Structures are given as structure tokens and as C-alpha cells.
Short mmCIF file of C-alpha atoms in Angstrom, two decimals:
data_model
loop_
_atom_site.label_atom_id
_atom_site.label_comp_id
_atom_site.label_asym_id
_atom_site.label_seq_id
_atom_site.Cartn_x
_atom_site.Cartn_y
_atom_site.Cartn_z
CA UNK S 16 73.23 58.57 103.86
CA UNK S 17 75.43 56.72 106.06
CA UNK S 18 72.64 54.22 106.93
CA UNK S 19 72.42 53.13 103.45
CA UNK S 20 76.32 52.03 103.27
CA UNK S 21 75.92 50.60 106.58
CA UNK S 22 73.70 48.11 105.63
CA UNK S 23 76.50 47.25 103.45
CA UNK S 24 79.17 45.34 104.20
CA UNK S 25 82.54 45.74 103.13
CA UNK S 26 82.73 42.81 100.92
CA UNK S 27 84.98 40.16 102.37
CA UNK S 28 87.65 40.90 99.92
CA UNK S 29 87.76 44.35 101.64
CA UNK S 30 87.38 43.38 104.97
CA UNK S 31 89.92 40.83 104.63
CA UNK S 32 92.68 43.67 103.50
CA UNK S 33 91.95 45.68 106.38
CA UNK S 34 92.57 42.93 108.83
CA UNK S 35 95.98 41.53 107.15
CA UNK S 36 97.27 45.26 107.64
CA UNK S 37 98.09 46.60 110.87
CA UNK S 38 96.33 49.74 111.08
CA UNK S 39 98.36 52.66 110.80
CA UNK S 40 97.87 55.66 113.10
CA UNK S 41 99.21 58.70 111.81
CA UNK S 42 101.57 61.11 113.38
CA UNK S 43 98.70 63.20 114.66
CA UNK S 44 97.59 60.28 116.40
CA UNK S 45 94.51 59.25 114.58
CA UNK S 46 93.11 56.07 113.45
CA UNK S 47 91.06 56.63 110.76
CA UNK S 48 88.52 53.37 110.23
CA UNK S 49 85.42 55.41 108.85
CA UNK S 50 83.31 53.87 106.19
CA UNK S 51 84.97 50.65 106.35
CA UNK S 52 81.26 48.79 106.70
CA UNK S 53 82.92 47.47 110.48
CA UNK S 54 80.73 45.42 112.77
CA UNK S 55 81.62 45.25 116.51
CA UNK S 56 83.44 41.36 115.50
CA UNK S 57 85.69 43.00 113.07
CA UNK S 58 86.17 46.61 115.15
CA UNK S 59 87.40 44.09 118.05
CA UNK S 60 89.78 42.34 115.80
CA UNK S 61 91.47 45.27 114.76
CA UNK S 62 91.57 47.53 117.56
CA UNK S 63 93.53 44.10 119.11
CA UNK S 64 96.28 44.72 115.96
CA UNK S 65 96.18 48.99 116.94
CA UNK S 66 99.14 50.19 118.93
CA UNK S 67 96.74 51.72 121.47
CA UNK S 68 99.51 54.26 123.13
CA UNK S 69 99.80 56.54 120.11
CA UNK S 70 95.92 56.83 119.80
CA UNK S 71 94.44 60.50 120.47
CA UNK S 72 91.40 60.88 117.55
CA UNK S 73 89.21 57.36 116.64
CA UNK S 74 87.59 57.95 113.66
CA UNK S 75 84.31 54.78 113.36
CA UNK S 76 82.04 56.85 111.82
CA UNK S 77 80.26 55.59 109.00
CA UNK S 78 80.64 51.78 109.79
CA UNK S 79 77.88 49.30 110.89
CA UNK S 80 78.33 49.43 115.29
CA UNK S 81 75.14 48.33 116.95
CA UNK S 82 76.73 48.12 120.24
CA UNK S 83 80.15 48.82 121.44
CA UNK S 84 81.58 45.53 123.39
CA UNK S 85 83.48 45.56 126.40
CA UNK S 86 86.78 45.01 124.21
CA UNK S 87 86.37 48.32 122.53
CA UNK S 88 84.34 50.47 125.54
CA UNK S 89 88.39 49.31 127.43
CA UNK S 90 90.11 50.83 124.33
CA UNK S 91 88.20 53.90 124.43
CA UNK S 92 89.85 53.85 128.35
CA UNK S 93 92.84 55.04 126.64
CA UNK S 94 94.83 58.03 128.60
CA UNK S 95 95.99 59.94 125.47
CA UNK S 96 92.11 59.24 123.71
CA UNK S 97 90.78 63.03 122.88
CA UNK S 98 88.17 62.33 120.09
CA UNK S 99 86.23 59.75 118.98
CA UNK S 100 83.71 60.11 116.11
CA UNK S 101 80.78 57.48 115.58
CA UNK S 102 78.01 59.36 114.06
CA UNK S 103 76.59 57.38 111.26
CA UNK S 104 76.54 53.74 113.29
CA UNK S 105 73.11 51.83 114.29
CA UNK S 106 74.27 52.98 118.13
CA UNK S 107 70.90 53.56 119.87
CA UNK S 108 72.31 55.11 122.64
CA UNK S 109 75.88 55.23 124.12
CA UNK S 110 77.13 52.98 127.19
CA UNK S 111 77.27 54.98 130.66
CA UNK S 112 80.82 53.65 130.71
CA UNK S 113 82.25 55.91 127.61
CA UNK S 114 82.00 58.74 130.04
CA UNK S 115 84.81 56.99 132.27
CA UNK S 116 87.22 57.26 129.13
CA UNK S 117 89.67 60.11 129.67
CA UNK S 118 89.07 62.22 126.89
CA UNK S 119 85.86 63.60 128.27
#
């Protein structure tokens, strides 16, 4: 079922109020961006707004990634990253260099 919302696009309205927010990470540490209807553009643009430090779970699943970019494989290089969840994507396959990322 999560291919059918991924071929849909958060409407720009909804896209838009994502991006004028910082996202918030919680006090668990997780960033919770699931079923937003992301592409890698817009996953860049707010990882860039994220205060990467306090990041320990990534939650993408859900969201329209056909590739992960350099920009986002070097946030998954964060020290304190433990989890990451992208089931529900168009990923293919996974980049060799997610295995570098510390949380594996």
C-alpha cells in the first residue's frame, strides 16, 4: 500500500509546511518524516534544516526515495544514527556506502 501514496505527492501546500518548519526531533532522538510523499530534492532540503547531533532513529518510510544522494548517504554518517527505516520507498537496492554509517 505504500506504493500507491508514493506515487502521490504531498501536494505543494503540504510540502511547503514541512519545509518552513524546522523539523523537530524528539527527545528519544527520532525524526519522524514517514509518509510525507518526500523525493530525494525535498529529503535533502530538510535534512540541511535537521540538527543532525541529536539524531539516533530516521524514520523515511513511506515517502517517494528512488535513490539516496550523496547529501543524505553523509547524514546517515551520523555517530549517534541507530535506526533508519525506509521500507515503502522506490529504493531498488541500497548504496554499498550505508554500511559505512555507524549504526550498523
Amino acid at each position: 500500500k505504500h506504493t500507491s501514496f508514493c506515487c502521490q505527492h504531498s501536494s505543494n501546500k503540504e510540502l511547503s509546511k514541512i519545509m518552513a518548519t524546522s523539523p523537530r526531533v524528539d527527545a528519544d532522538g527520532a525524526l519522524l518524516l514517514s509518509k510525507q510523499g518526500l523525493g530525494t530534492s525535498d529529503l535533502e532540503q530538510i535534512l540541511a534544516k535537521v540538527d543532525a547531533d541529536k539524531v539516533r532513529n530516521l524514520t523515511l518510510d513511506g515517502n517517494c526515495l528512488d535513490t539516496l544522494s550523496p547529501k543524505i548517504l553523509s547524514f546517515l554518517q551520523l555517530p549517534l544514527l541507530r535506526a533508519l527505516w525506509l521500507d515503502g520507498n522506490k529504493l531498488q537496492e541500497l548504496p554499498k556506502e550505508i554500511g559505512r554509517g555507524a549504526f550498523l
